[in-house]
Coordinates of C-alpha atoms and ligand atoms in Angstrom, one line a residue:
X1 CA 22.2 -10.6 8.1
X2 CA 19.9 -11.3 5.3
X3 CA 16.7 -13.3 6.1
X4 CA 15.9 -15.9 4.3
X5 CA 12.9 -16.2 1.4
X6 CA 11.2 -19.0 3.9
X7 CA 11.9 -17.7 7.1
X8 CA 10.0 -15.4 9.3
X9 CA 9.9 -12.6 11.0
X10 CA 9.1 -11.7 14.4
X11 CA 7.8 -7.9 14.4
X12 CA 6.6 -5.8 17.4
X13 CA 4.2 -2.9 17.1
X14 CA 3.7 -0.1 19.4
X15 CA 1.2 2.3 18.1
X16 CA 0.1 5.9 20.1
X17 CA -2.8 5.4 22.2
X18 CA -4.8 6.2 19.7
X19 CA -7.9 4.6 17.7
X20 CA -6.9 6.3 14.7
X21 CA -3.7 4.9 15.4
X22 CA -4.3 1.4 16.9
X23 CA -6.4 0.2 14.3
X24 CA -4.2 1.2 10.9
X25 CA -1.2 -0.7 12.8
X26 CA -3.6 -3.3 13.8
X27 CA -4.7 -3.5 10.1
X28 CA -0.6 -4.0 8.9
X29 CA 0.0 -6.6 11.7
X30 CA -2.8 -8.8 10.3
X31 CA -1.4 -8.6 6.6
X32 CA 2.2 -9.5 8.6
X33 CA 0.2 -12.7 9.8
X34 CA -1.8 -13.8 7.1
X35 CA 2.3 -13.8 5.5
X36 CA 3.2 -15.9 8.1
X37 CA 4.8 -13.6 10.0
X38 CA 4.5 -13.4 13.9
X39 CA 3.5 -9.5 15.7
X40 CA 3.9 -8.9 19.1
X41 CA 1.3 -6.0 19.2
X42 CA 2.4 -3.7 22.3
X43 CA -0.8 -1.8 24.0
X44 CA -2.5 -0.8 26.7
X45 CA -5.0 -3.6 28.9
X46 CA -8.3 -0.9 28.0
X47 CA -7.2 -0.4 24.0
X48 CA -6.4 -3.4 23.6
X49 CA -9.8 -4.6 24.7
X50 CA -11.3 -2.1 22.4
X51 CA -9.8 -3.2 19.2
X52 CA -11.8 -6.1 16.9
X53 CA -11.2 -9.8 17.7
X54 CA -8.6 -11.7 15.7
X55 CA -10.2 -13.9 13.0
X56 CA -9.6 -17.4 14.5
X57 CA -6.7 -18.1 11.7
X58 CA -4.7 -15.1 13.1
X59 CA -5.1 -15.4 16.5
X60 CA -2.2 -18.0 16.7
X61 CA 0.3 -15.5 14.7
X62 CA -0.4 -11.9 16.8
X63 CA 0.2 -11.8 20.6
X64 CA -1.3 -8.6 22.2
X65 CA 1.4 -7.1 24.6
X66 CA -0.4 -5.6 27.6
X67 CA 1.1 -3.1 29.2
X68 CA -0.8 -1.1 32.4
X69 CA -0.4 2.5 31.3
X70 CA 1.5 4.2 34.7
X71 CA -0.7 6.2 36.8
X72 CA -0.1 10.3 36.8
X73 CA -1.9 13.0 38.2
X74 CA -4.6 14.7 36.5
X75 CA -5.0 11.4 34.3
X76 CA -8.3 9.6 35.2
X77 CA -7.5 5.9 35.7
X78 CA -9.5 4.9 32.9
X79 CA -8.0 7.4 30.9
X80 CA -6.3 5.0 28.4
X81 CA -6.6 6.6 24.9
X82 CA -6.7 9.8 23.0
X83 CA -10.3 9.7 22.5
X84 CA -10.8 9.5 27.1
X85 CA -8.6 12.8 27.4
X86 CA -9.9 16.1 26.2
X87 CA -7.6 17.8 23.1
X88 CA -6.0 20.5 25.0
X89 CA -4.7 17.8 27.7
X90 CA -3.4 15.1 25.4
X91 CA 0.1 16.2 26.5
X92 CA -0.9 14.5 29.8
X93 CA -1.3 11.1 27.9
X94 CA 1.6 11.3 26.6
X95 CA 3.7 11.9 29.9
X96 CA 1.8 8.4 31.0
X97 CA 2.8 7.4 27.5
X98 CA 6.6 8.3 28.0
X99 CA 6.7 5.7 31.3
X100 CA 6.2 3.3 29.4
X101 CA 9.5 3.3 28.1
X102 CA 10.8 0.8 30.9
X103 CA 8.3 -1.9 30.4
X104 CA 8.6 -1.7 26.6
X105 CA 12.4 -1.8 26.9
X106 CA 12.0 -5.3 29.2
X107 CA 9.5 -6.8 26.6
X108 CA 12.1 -6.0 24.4
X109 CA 15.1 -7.2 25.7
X110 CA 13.3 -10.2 26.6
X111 CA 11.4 -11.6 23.1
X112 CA 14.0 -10.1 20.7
X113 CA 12.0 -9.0 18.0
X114 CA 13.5 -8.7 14.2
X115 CA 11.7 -5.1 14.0
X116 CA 9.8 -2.8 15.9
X117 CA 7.3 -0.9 14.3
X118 CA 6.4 2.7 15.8
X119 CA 4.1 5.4 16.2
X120 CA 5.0 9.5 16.4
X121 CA 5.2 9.4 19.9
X122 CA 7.7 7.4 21.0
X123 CA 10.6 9.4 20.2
X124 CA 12.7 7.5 22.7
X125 CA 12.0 4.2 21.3
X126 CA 14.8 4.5 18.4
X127 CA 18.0 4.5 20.7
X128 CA 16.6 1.4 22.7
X129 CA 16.0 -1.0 19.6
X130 CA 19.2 0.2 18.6
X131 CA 20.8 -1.1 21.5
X132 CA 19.2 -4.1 21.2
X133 CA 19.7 -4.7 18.0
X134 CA 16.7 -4.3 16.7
X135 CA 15.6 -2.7 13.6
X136 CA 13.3 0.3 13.9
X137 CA 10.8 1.5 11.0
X138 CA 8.8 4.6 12.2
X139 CA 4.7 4.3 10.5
X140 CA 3.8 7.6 9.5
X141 CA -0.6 7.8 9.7
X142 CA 0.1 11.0 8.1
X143 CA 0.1 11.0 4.3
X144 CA 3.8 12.0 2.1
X145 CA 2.8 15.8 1.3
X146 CA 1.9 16.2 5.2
X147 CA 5.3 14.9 6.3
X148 CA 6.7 17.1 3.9
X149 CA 5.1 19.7 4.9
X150 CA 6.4 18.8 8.4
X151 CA 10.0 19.1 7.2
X152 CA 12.9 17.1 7.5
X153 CA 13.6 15.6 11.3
X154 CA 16.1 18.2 11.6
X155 CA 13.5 21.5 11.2
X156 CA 11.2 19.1 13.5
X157 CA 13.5 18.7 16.5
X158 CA 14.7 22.5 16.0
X159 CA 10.8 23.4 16.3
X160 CA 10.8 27.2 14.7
X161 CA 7.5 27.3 13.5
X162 CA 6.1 29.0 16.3
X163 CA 3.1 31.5 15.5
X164 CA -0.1 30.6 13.6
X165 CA 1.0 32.4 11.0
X166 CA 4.0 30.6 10.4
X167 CA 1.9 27.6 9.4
X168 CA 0.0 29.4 6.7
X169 CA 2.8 29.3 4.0
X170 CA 4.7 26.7 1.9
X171 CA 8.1 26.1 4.0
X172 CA 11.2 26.8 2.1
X173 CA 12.5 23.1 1.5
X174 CA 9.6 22.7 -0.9
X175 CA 10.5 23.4 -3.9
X176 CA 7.5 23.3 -6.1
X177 CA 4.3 25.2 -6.3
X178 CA 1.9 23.6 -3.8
X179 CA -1.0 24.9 -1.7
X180 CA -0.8 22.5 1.1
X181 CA -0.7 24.6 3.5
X182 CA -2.8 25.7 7.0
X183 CA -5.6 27.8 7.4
X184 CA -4.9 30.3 10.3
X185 CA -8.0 29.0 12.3
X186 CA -6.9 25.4 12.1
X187 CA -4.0 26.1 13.9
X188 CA -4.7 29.3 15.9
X189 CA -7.3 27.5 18.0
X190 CA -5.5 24.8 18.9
X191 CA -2.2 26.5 19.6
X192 CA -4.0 29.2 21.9
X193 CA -5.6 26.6 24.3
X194 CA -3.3 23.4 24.4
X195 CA -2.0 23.1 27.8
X196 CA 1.5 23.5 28.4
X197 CA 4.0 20.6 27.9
X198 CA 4.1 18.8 30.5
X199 CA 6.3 16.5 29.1
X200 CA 8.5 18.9 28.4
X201 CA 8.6 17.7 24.4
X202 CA 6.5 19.3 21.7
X203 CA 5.2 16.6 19.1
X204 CA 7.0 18.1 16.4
X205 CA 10.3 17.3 18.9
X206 CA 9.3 13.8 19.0
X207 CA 8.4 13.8 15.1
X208 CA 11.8 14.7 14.6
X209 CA 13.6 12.4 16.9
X210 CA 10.7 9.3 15.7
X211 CA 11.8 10.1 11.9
X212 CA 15.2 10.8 12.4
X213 CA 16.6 8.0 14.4
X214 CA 14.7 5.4 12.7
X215 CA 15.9 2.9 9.9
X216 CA 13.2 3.5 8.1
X217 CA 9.8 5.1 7.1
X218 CA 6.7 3.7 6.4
X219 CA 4.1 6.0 5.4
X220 CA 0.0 5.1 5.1
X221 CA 0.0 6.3 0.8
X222 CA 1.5 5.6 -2.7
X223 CA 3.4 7.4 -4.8
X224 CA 0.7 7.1 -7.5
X225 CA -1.5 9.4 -5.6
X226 CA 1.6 11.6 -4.3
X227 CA 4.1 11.4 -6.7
X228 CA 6.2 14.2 -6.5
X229 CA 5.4 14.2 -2.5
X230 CA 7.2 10.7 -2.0
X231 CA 10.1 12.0 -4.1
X232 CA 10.3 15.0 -2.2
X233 CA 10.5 12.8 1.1
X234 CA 13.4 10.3 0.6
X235 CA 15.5 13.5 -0.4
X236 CA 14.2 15.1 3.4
X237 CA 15.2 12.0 4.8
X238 CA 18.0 10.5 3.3
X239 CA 16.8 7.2 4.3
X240 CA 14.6 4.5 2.8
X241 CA 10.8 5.5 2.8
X242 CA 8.6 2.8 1.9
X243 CA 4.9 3.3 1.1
X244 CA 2.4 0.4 2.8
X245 CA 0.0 1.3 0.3
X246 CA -3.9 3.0 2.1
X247 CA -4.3 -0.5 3.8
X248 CA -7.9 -0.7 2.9
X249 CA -9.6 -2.3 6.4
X250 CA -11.9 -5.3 5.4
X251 CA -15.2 -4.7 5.9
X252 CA -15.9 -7.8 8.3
X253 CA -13.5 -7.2 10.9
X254 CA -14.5 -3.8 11.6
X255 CA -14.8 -3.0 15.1
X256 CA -17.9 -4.3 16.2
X257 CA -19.2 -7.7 15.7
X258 CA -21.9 -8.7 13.5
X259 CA -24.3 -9.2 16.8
X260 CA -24.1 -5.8 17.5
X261 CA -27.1 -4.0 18.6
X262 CA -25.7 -0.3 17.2
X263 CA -24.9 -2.3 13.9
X264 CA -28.6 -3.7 13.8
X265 CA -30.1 -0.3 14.2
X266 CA -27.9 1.3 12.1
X267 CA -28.6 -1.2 9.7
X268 CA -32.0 -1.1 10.0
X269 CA -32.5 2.6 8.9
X270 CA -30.1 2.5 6.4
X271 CA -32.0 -0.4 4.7
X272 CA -34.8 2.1 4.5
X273 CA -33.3 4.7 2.4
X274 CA -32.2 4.8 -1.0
X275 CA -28.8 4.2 -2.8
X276 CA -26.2 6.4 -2.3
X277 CA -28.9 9.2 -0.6
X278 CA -27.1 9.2 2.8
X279 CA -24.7 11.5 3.9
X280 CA -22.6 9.9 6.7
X281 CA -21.2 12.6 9.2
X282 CA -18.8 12.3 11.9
X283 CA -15.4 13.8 12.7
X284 CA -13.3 11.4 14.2
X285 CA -12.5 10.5 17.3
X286 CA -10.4 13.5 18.7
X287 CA -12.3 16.5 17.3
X288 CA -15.0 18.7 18.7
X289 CA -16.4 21.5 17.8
X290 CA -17.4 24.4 20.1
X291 CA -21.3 24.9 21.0
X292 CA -22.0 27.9 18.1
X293 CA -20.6 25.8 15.7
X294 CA -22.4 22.6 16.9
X295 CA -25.7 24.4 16.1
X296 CA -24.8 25.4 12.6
X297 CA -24.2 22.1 11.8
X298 CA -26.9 20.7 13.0
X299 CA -29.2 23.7 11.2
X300 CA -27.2 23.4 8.1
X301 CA -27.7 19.2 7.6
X302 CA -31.7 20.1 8.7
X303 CA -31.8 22.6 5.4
X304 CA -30.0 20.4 3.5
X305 CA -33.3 18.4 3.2
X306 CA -30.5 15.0 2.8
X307 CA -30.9 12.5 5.0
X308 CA -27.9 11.7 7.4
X309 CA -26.6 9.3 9.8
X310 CA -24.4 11.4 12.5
X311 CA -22.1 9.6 14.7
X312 CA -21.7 12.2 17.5
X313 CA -18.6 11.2 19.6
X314 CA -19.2 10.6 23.7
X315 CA -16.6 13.8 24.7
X316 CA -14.8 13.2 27.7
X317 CA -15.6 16.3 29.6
X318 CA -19.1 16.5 28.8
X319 CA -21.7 14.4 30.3
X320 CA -24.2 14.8 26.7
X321 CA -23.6 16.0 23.6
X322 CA -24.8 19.3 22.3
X323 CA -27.3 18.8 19.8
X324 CA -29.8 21.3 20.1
X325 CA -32.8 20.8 21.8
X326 CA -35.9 19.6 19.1
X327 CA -33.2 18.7 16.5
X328 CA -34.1 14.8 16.0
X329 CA -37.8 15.6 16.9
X330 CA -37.2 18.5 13.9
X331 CA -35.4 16.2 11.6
X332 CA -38.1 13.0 12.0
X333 CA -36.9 9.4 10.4
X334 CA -34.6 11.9 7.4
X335 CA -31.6 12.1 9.9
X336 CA -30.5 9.5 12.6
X337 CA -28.2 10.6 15.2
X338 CA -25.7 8.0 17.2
X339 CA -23.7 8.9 20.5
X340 CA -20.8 7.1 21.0
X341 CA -18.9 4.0 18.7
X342 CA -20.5 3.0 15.4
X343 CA -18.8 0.3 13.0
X344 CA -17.4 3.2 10.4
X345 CA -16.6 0.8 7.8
X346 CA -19.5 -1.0 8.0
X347 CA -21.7 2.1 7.6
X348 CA -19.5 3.7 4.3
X349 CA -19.9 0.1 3.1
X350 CA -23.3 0.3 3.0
X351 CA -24.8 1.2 -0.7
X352 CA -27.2 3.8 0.9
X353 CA -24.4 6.0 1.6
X354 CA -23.2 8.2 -0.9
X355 CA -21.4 10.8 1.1
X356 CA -19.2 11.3 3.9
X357 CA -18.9 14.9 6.2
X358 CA -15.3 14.5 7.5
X359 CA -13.2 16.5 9.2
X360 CA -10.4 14.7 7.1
X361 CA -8.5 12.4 9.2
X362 CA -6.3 10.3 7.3
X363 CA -8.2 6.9 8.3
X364 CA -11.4 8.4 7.3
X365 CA -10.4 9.7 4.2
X366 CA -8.4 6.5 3.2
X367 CA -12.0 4.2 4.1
X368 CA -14.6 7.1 2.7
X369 CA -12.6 6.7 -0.8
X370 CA -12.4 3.2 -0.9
X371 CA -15.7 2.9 -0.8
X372 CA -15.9 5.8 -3.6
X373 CA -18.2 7.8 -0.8
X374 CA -17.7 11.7 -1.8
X375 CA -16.0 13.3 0.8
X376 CA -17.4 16.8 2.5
X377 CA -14.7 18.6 4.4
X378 CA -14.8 20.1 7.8
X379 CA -10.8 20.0 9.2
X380 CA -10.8 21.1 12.6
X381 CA -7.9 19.5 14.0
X382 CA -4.0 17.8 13.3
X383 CA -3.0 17.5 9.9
X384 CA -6.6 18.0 8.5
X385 CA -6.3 21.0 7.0
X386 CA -3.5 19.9 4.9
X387 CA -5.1 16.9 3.9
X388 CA -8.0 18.3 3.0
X389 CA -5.9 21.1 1.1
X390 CA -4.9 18.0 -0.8
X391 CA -7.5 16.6 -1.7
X392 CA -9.0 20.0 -2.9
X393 CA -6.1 20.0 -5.1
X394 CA -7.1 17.0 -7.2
X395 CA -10.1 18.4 -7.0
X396 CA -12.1 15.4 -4.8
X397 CA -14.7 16.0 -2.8
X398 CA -16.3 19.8 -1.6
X399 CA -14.8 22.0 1.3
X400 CA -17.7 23.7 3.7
X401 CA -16.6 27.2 3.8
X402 CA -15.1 29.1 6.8
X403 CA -13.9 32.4 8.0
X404 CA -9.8 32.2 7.2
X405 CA -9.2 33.9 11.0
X406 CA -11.8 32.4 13.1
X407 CA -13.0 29.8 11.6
X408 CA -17.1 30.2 11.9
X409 CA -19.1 28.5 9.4
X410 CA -23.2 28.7 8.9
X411 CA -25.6 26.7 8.2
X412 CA -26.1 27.8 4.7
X413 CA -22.8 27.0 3.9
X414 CA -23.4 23.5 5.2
X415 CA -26.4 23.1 3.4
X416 CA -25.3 24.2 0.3
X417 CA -22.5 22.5 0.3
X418 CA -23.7 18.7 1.3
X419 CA -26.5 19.4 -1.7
X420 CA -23.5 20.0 -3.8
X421 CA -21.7 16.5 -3.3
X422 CA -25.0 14.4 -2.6
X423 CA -27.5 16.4 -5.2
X424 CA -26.9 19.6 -7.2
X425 CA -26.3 18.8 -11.0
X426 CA -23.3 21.1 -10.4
X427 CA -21.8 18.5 -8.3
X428 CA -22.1 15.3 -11.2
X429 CA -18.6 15.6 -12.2
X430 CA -17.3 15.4 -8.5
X431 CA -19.3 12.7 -7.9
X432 CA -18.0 10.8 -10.7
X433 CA -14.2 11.8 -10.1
X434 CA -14.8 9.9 -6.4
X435 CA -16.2 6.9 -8.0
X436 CA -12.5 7.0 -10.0
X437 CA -10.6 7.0 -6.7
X438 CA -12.3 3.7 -5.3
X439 CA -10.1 1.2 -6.6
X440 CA -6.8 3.1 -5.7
X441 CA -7.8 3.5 -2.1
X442 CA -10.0 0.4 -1.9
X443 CA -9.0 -2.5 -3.7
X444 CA -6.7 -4.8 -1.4
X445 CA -5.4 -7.2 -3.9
X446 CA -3.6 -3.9 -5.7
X447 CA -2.8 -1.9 -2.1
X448 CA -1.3 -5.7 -0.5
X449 CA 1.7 -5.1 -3.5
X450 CA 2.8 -2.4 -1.1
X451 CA 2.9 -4.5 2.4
X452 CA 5.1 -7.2 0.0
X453 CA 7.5 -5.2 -1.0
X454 CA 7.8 -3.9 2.6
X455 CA 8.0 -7.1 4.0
X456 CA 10.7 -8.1 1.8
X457 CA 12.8 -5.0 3.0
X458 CA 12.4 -5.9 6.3
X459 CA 13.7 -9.6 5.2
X460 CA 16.7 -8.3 3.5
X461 CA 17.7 -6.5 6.5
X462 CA 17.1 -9.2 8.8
X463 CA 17.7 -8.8 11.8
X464 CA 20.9 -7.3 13.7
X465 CA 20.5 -9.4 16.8
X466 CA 23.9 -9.1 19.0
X467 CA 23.4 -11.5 21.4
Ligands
UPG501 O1 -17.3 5.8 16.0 C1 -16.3 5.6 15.4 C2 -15.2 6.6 15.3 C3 -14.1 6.2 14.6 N1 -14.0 5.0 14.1 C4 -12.7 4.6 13.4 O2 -11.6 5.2 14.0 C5 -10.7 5.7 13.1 C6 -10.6 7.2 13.2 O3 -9.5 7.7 12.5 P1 -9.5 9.1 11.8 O4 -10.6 9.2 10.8 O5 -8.2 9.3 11.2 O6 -9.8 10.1 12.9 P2 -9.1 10.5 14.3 O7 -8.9 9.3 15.1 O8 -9.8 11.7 14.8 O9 -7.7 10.9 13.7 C7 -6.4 11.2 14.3 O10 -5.5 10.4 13.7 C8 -5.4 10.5 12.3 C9 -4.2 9.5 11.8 O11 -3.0 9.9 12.4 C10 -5.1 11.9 11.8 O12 -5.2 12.0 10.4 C11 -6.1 12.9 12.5 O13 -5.8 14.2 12.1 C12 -6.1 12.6 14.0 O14 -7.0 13.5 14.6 C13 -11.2 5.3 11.7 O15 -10.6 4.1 11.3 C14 -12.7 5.1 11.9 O16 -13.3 4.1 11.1 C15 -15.0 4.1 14.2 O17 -14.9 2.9 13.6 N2 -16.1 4.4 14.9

């Protein structure tokens, strides 16, 4: 049943409990409103209260969906999103995750949405919609040559990638020369000290099943940054894959509110320095880094002599962060340090900043671009390393050196590398390839193209309502 041009659509959206997550499907239901279109955005009562107010002309459009996440042992009550739950327990969120399969199924059944959007997780989301008669578009956060690397939902679900090792090499159903590809640390480490599943599903399982069963992909890119990877991907999936463009966030709705007392501060000392001097640092919200490595950091952005802001995250098992003791006193007014949530966009917004230390999320990368920030790599976790082999490959941004096995860095490394992107004449040409890469990741009039054309598929398929 084709939708007419005129009429709208009613589209839920049920991302991972996630901030990395929640805020990119956030950012697509707005540009669904400001269409016209109405969102039912599905969540939990504690993320939904973290994300940014609505402006007043969208409230009307996007109903938030609250859902109480269902208690389970080991999970602290207030244990609501990725960034609560240390990494090697995350399979505990998602067992909480997984009961929310009867409450989303009534919401469901009840307000009859055209689509349903979805996240990684909820692998046993497709067969529900389906009986429903709802359409189902899986949103990949991961970029087209990480997916690819992934392989099609078939190698997903059959999961036989098990060793490090087996990480470290281009798969077989790529057929052209590429170098995306892990380092042994960045998966070793994580492999080694996850818990066990206590779902019982691997995330590759539920990658599978989530890409597989769905009508369609959406993936956070464009095939003028990833050509031959989007190419590669429809022939993996045999279904449509649609690219939603980098979905640029706007500036003023970031997270925090223009009152904000972290904002001010923030502000304040970035005001004080000069432009493009700073180098922002912080590595998302799921990372951490052990103790050793901590330290080097910390030495390395001291010998650097650049000034920083560092957005250390609150970590849910520790009651303070380890900075070691004398840093700030060390560092005086050159380097400010901030525990907990700080307004990202607003800070790579600001002119002062001219770098970014990431550990290479996708949203990171997608709003440190945008704003033409050069981008200093530190993967630890996920998909990083691949996107950061990526990147390297176009040859944006500097990569801070590591041991392949273990991963160790030092603080000369660090140094000498933020001096590279932020100072060293050796760097200029980096610097200037970033400022090239602003408008494809950051203008929103060019990225919004994508969301159209998506809408319009969604449109043309209608909806496939039964009852
Ligand atoms: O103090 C903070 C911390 C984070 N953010 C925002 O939160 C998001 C964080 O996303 P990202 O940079 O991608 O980091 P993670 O949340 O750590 O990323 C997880 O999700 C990404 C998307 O799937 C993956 O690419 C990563 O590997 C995975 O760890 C971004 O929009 C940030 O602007 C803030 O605004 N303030």
């Amino acid at each position: 049943m084709e939708k007419k041009e005129d009429e709208t659509l009613h589209v839920a959206m049920f991302p991972w409990l996630a901030m990395g997550h929640l805020l990119p499907f956030l950012n697509i239901s707005k540009l669904l409103a400001q269409k016209g279109h109405k969102v039912s955005f599905i969540s939990t009562p504690r993320n939904i209260e973290r994300l940014p107010k609505l402006p007043p002309n969208l409230s009307s459009s996007i109903t938030f969906v609250s859902l109480p996440l269902p208690p389970i042992p080991n999970l602290p009550p207030s244990s609501e999103s990725s960034m609560d739950v240390p990494y090697i327990n995350q399979q505990s969120l998602k067992s909480a995750f997984d009961l929310l399969q009867l409450p989303v199924t009534e919401f469901l059944r009840r307000s009859s949405p055209d689509w349903i959007i979805y996240d990684y997780t909820s692998h046993w989301l497709p067969p529900v919609a389906t009986e429903l008669g709802i359409k189902k578009a899986f949103f990949s956060l991961f970029n087209a040559s990480a997916l690819c690397f992934m392989g099609p939902p078939s190698s997903l679900i059959e999961d036989a990638r098990t060793t490090p090792d087996d990480f470290t090499v281009v798969p077989p159903w790529i057929p052209f020369e590429s170098d995306v590809v892990f380092r042994y640390h960045e998966v070793a480490r994580y492999v080694e000290k996850t818990e066990e599943d206590v779902t019982g599903i691997s995330d590759s399982v539920r990658f599978g099943y989530s890409i597989g069963e769905s009508d369609a992909v959406f993936v956070r890119s464009c095939p003028e940054f990833e050509p031959e990877w989007f190419v590669l991907l429809r022939d993996l999936y045999q279904k449509p894959v649609f690219p939603t463009g980098f979905l640029p966030p706007p500036v003023s709705e970031d997270h925090e509110d223009d009152g904000d007392a972290t904002w001010a501060r923030i502000k304040e000392w970035l005001d004080k320095q000069r432009v493009n001097s700073v180098v922002y640092v912080s590595l998302g919200t799921e990372a951490s880094l052990p103790r050793e490595e901590l330290a080097e950091l910390a030495l390395g952005l001291e010998k650097s002599k650049v000034p920083f802001l560092w957005a250390l995250r609150n970590e849910p098992t520790r009651s303070e962060p380890l900075i070691p003791d004398g840093f700030e006193e060390r560092v005086g007014g050159r380097g400010m340090v901030h525990v907990g949530w700080v307004p990202q966009v607003k800070i790579l917004s600001h002119e002062s900043v001219g770098g970014f230390l990431t550990h290479c999320g996708w949203n990171s990368v997608v709003e440190g671009l945008g704003f033409g920030r050069v981008p200093i790599f530190l993967p630890v976790l996920n998909e990083q390393g691949l996107n950061t082999r990526l990147l390297r490959g176009k040859d944006i941004g500097v990569e801070i050196p590591r041991n392949e096995r273990d991963g160790r860095f030092w603080s000369d490394s660090v140094a000498d590398t933020v001096r590279l992107a932020m100072i060293d004449d050796a760097g200029e040409l980096k610097r200037t390839k970033v400022k090239m890469m602003k408008g494809l990741f950051g203008n929103r009039d060019e990225n919004i193209l994508y969301v159209d054309e998506l809408i319009d598929y969604m449109k043309s398929k209608g909806s496939s309502h039964v009852g």
